[in-house]
mmCIF file of C-alpha atoms in Angstrom:
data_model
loop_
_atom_site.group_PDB
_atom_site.id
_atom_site.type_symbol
_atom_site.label_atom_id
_atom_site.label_comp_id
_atom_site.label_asym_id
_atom_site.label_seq_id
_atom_site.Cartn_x
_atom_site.Cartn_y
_atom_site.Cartn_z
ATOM 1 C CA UNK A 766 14.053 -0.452 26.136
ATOM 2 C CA UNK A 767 10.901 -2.269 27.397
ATOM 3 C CA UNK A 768 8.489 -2.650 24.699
ATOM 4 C CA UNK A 769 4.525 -2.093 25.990
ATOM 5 C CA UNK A 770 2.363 -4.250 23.583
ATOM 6 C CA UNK A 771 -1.589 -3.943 23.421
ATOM 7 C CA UNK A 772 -3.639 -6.934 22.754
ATOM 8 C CA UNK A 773 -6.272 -5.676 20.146
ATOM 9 C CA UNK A 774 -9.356 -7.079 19.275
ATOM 10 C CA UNK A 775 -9.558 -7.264 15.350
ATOM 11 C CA UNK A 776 -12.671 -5.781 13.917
ATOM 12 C CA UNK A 777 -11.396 -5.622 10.147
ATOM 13 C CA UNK A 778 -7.752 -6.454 8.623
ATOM 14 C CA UNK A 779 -6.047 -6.507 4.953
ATOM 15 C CA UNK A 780 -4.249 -9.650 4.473
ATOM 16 C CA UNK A 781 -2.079 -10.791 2.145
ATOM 17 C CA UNK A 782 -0.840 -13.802 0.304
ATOM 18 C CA UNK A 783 2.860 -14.992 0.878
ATOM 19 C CA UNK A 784 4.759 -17.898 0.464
ATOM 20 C CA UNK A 785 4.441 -19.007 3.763
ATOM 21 C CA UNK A 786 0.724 -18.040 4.050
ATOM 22 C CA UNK A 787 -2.009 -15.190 4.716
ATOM 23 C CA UNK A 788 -0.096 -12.150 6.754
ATOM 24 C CA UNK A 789 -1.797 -9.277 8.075
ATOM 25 C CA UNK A 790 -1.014 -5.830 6.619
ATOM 26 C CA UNK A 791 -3.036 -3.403 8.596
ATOM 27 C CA UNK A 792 -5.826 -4.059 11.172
ATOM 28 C CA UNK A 793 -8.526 -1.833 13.054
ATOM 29 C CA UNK A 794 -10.153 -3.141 16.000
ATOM 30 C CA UNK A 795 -10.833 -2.365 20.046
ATOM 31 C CA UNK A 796 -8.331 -2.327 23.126
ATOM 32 C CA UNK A 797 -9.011 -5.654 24.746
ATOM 33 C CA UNK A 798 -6.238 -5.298 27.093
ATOM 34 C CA UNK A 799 -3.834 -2.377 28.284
ATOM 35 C CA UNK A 800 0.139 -2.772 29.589
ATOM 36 C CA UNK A 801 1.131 -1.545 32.661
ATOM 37 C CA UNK A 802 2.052 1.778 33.764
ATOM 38 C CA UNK A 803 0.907 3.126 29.961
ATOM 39 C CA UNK A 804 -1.970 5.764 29.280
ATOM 40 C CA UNK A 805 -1.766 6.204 25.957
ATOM 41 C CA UNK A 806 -4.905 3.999 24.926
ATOM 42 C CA UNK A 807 -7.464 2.824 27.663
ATOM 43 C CA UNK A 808 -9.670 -0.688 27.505
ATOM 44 C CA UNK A 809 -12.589 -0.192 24.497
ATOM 45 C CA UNK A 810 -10.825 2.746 22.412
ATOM 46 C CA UNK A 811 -10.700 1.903 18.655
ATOM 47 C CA UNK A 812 -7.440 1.938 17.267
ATOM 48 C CA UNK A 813 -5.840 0.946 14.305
ATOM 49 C CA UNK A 814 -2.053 -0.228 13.056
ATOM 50 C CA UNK A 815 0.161 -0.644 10.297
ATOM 51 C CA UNK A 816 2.117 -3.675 11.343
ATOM 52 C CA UNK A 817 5.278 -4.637 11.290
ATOM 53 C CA UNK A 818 6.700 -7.598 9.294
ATOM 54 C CA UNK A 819 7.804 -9.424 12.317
ATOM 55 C CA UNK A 820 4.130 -9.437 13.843
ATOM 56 C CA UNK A 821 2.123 -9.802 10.605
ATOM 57 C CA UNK A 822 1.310 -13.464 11.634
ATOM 58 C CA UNK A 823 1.133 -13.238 15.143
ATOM 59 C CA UNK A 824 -2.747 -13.591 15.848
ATOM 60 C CA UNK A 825 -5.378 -15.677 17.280
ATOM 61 C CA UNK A 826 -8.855 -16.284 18.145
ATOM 62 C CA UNK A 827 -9.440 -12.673 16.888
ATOM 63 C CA UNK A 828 -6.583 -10.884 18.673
ATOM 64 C CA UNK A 829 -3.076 -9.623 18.350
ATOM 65 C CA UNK A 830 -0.775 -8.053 20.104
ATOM 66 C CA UNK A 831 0.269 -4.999 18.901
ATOM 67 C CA UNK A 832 3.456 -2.543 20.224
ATOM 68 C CA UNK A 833 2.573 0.701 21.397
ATOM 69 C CA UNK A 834 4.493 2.599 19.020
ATOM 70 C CA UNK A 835 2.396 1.175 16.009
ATOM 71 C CA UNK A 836 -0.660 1.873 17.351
ATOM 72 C CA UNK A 837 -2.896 5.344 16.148
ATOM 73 C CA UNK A 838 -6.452 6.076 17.340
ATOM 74 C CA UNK A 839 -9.190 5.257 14.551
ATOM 75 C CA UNK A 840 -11.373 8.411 13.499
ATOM 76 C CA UNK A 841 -14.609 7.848 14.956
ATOM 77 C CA UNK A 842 -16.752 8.548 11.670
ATOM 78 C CA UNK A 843 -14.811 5.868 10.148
ATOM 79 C CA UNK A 844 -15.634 2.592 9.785
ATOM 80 C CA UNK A 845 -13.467 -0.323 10.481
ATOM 81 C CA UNK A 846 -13.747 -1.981 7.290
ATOM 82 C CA UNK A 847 -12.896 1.836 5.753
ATOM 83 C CA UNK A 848 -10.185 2.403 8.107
ATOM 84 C CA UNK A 849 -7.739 -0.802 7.733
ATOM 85 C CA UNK A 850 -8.749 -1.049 4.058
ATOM 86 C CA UNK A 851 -7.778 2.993 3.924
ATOM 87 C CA UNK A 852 -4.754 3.064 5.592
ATOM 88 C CA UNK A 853 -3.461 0.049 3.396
ATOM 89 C CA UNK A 854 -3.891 1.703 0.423
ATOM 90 C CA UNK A 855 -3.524 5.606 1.433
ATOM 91 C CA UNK A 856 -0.009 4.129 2.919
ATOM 92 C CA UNK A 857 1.218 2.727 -0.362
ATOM 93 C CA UNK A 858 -0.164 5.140 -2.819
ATOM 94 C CA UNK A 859 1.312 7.839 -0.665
ATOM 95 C CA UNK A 860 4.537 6.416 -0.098
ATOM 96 C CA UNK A 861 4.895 5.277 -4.243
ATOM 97 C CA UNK A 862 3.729 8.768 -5.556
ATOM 98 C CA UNK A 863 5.194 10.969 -2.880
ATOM 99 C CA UNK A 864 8.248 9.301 -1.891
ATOM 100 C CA UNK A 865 8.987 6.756 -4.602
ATOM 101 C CA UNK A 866 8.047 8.994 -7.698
ATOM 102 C CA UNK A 867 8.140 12.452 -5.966
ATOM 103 C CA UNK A 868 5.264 13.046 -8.799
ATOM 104 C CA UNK A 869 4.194 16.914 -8.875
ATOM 105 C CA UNK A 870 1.072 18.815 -9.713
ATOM 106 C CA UNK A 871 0.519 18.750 -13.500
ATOM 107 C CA UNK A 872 2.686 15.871 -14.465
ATOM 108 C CA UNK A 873 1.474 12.819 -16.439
ATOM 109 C CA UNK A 874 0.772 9.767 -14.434
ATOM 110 C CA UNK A 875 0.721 5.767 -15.800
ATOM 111 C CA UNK A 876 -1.233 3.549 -13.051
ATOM 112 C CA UNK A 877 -1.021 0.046 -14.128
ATOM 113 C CA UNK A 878 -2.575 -2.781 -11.835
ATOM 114 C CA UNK A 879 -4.083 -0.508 -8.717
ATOM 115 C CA UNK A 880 -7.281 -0.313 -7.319
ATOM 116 C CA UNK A 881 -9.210 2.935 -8.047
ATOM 117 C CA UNK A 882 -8.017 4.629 -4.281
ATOM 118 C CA UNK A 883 -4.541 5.042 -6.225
ATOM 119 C CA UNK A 884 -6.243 6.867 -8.940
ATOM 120 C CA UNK A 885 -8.368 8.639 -6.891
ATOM 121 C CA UNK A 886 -5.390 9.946 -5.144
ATOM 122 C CA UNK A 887 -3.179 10.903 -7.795
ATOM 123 C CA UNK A 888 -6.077 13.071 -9.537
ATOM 124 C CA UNK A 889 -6.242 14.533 -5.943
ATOM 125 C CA UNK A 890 -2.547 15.471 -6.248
ATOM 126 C CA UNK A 891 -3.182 17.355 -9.311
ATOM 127 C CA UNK A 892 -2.032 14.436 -11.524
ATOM 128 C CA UNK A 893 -2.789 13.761 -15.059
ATOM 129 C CA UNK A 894 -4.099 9.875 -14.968
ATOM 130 C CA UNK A 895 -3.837 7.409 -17.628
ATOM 131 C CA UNK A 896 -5.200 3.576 -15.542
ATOM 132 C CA UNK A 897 -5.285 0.676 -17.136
ATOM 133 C CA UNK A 898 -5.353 -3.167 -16.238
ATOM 134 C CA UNK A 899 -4.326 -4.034 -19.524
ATOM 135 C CA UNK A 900 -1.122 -2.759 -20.926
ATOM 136 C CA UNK A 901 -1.721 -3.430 -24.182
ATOM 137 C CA UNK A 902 -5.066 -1.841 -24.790
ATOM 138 C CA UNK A 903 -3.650 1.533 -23.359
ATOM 139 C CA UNK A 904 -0.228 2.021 -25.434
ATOM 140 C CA UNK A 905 -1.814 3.927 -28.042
ATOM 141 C CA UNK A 906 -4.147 5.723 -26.048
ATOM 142 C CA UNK A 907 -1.099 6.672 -23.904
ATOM 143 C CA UNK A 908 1.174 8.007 -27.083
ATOM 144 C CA UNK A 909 -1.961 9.813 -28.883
ATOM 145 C CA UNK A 910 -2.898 11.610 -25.872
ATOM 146 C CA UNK A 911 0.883 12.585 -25.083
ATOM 147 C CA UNK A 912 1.737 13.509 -28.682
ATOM 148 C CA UNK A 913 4.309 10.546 -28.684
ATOM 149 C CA UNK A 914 6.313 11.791 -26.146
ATOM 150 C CA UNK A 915 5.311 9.441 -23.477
ATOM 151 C CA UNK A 916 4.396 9.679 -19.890
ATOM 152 C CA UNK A 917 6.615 11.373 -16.843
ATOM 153 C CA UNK A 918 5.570 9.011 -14.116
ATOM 154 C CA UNK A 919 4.696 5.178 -14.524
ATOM 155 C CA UNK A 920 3.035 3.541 -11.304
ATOM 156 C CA UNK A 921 3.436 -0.444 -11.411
ATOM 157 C CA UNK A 922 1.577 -2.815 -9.305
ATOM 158 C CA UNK A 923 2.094 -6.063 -11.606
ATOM 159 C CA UNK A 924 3.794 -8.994 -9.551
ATOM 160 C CA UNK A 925 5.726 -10.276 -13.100
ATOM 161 C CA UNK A 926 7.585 -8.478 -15.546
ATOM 162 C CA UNK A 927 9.100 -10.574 -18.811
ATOM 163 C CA UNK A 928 11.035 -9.071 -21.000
ATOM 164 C CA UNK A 929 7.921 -8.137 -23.795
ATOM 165 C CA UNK A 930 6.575 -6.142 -20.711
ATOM 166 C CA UNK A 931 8.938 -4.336 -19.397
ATOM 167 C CA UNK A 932 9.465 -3.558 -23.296
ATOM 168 C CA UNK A 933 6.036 -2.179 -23.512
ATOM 169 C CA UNK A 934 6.375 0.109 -19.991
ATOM 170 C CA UNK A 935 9.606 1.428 -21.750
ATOM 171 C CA UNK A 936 7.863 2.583 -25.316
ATOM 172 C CA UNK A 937 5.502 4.904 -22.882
ATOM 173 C CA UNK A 938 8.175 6.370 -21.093
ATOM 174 C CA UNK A 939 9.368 9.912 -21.991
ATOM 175 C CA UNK A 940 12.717 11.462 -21.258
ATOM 176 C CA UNK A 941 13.723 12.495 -18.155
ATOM 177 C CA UNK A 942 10.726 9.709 -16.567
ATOM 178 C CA UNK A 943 10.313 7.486 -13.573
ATOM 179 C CA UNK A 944 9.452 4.011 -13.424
ATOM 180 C CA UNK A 945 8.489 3.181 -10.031
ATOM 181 C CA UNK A 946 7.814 -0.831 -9.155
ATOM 182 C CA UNK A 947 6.392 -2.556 -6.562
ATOM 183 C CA UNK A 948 8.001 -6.032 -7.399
ATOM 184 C CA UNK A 949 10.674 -7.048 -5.019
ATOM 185 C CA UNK A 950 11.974 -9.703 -7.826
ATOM 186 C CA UNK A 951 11.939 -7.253 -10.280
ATOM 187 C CA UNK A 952 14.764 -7.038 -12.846
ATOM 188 C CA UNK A 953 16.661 -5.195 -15.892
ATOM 189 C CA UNK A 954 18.901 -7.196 -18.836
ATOM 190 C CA UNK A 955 21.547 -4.838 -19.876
ATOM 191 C CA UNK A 956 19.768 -3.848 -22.793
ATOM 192 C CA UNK A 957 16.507 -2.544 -21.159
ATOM 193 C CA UNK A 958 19.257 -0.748 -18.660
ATOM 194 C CA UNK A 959 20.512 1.138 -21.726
ATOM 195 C CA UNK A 960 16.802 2.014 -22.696
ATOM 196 C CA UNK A 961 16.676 4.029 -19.698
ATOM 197 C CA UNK A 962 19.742 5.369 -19.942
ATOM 198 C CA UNK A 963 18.925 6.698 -23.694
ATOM 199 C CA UNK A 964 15.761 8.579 -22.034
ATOM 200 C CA UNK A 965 17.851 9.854 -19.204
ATOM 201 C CA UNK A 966 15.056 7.648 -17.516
ATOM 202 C CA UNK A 967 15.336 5.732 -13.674
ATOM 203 C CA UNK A 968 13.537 2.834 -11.799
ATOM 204 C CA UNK A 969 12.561 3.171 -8.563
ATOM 205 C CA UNK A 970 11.010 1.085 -6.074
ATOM 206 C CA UNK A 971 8.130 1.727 -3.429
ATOM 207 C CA UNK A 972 8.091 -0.279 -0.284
ATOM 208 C CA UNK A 973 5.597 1.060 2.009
ATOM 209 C CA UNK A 974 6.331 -1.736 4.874
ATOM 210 C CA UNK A 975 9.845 0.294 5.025
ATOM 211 C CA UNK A 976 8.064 2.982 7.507
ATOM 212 C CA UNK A 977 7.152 0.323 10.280
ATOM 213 C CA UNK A 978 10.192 -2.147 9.638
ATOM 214 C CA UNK A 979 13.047 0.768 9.946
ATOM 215 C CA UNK A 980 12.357 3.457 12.528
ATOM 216 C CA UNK A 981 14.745 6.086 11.414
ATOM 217 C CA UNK A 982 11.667 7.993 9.596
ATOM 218 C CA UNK A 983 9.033 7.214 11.781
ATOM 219 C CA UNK A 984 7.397 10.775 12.293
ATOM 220 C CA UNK A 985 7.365 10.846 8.455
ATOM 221 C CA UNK A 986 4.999 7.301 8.786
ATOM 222 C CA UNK A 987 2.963 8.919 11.196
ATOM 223 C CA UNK A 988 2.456 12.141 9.176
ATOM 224 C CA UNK A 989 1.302 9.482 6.141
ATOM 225 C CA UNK A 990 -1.416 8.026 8.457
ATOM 226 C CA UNK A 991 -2.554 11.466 9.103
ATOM 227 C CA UNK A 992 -2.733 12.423 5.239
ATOM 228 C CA UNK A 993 -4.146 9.286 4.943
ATOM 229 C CA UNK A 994 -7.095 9.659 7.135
ATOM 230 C CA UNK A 995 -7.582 13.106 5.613
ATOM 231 C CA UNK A 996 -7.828 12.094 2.204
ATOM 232 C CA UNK A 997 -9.777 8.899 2.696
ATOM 233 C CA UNK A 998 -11.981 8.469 5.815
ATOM 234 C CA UNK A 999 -14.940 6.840 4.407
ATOM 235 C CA UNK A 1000 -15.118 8.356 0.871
ATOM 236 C CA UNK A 1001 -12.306 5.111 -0.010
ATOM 237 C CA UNK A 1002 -14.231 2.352 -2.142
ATOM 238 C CA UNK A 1003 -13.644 -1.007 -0.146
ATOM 239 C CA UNK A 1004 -13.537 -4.361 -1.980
ATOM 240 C CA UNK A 1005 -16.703 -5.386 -2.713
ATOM 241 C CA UNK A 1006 -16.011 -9.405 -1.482
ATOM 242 C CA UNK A 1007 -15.328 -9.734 2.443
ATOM 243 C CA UNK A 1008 -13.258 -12.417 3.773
ATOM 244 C CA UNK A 1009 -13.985 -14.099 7.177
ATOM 245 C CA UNK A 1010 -10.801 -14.329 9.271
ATOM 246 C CA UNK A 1011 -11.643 -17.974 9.538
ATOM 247 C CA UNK A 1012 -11.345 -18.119 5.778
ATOM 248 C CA UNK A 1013 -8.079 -16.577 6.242
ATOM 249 C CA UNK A 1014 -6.759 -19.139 8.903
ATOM 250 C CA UNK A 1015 -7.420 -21.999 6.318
ATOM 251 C CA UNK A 1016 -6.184 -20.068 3.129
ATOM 252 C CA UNK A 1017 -9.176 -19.549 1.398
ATOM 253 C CA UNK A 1018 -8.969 -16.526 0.176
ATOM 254 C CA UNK A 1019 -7.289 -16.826 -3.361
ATOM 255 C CA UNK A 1020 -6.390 -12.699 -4.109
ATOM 256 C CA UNK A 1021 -3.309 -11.489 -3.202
ATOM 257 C CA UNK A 1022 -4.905 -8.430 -0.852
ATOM 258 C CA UNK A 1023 -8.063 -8.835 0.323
ATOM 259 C CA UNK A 1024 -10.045 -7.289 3.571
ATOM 260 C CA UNK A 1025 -10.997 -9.043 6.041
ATOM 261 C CA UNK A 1026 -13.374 -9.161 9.290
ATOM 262 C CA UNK A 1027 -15.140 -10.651 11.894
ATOM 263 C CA UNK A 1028 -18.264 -9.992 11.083
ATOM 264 C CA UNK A 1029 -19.071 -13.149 8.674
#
């Protein structure tokens, strides 16, 4: 089947580091250009995307093309800064505590390493929050305010686990719990395996870029946009340091996510 592609105008992107270089994540920006015998989005109408991992590098001068199917209309009220830094984040947070962790109302939550939208959103889901940057300076907070027994749901955004770490995420975790990871590299020695297995305890891994790279679930993607949209629109904190896509095109940036635009 033919695919229709829309070259987009980018107002405002995330970006992120990889070994190869800066890749796109999500994007909001205007319909420069419409495929043939298509309706679905006219010349001027401000859309937005989750790309792809195939066309995460594929722009220029400003644009990128951008396949039909990806494509959702941006809420006017919405901003384009708010919109591709909100759909980043509502489609990860979403995906790790709804899909990964299946979290429920009422349950204890450990976010380590996120940005405040994921604890914004999990206190929105009814969750009990424990955040902390600094694993270390929340262990005993964690225990004394869970009577020992450890959390139910541990959220984890660090990009390196050694083995005093992963030792430390373990002590906090109570029986029956869920650790849910966002390292692709991540790994367990036999020993830490039987750790979990003592608390009856599982890992689990969150990869939001699964919704846009396999198809099989895509109305379940779409449905996350939606949510996300709902639950963010403009109320979503963005990064308070803008990066000029220029600054992107010659590596500058040095965080590993950071928003983007072409406004600078």
């Amino acid at each position: 089947m033919e695919v229709n592609f829309y070259l987009v105008e980018i107002k405002a992107a995330v970006g992120v580091q990889t070994e190869s270089g800066p890749a796109l994540k999500t994007i909001s920006g205007q319909v420069k250009a419409v495929p043939v015998n298509t309706h679905l989005f006219e010349e001027s109408s401000s859309v937005a995307a989750y790309l792809p991992t195939k066309y995460q590098k594929s722009f220029e001068n400003f644009t990128i093309e951008v396949p039909e199917a990806f494509l959702v209309p941006k809420p006017l009220e919405v901003s384009h800064e708010n919109c591709a830094w909100g759909l980043f984040c509502g489609i990860r947070d979403l995906t790790s505590l709804h899909y990964s962790l299946e979290a429920l109302e009422g349950e204890s939550i450990l976010i380590i390493n996120s940005e405040n939208s994921t604890v914004e959103l999990a206190k929105a889901l009814g969750l009990k929050v424990f955040a902390t940057k600094s694993l270390q300076e929340t262990t005993e907070e964690v225990l004394k305010e869970t009577g020992g027994l450890g959390v139910k749901n541990i959220l984890d955004f660090s990009s390196s686990h050694s083995a005093s770490y992963k030792q430390a995420v373990m002590s906090l975790l109570g029986l029956r719990s869920k650790w849910c990871v966002c390292n692709p590299n991540f790994q367990l020695d036999p020993p830490e395996a039987f750790q979990l297995f003592k608390r009856n305890s599982k890992v689990c891994f969150s990869n939001p870029e699964v919704w846009v790279d396999c198809n099989l679930e895509f109305g379940k993607f779409l449905h996350l946009v939606k949510l996300t949209f709902e639950k963010f629109g403009n109320t979503i904190s963005t990064p308070s340091e803008l990066y000029s896509i220029q600054q992107v095109e010659s590596s500058e940036p040095s965080p590993n996510v950071y928003l983007m635009t072409n406004k600078i």
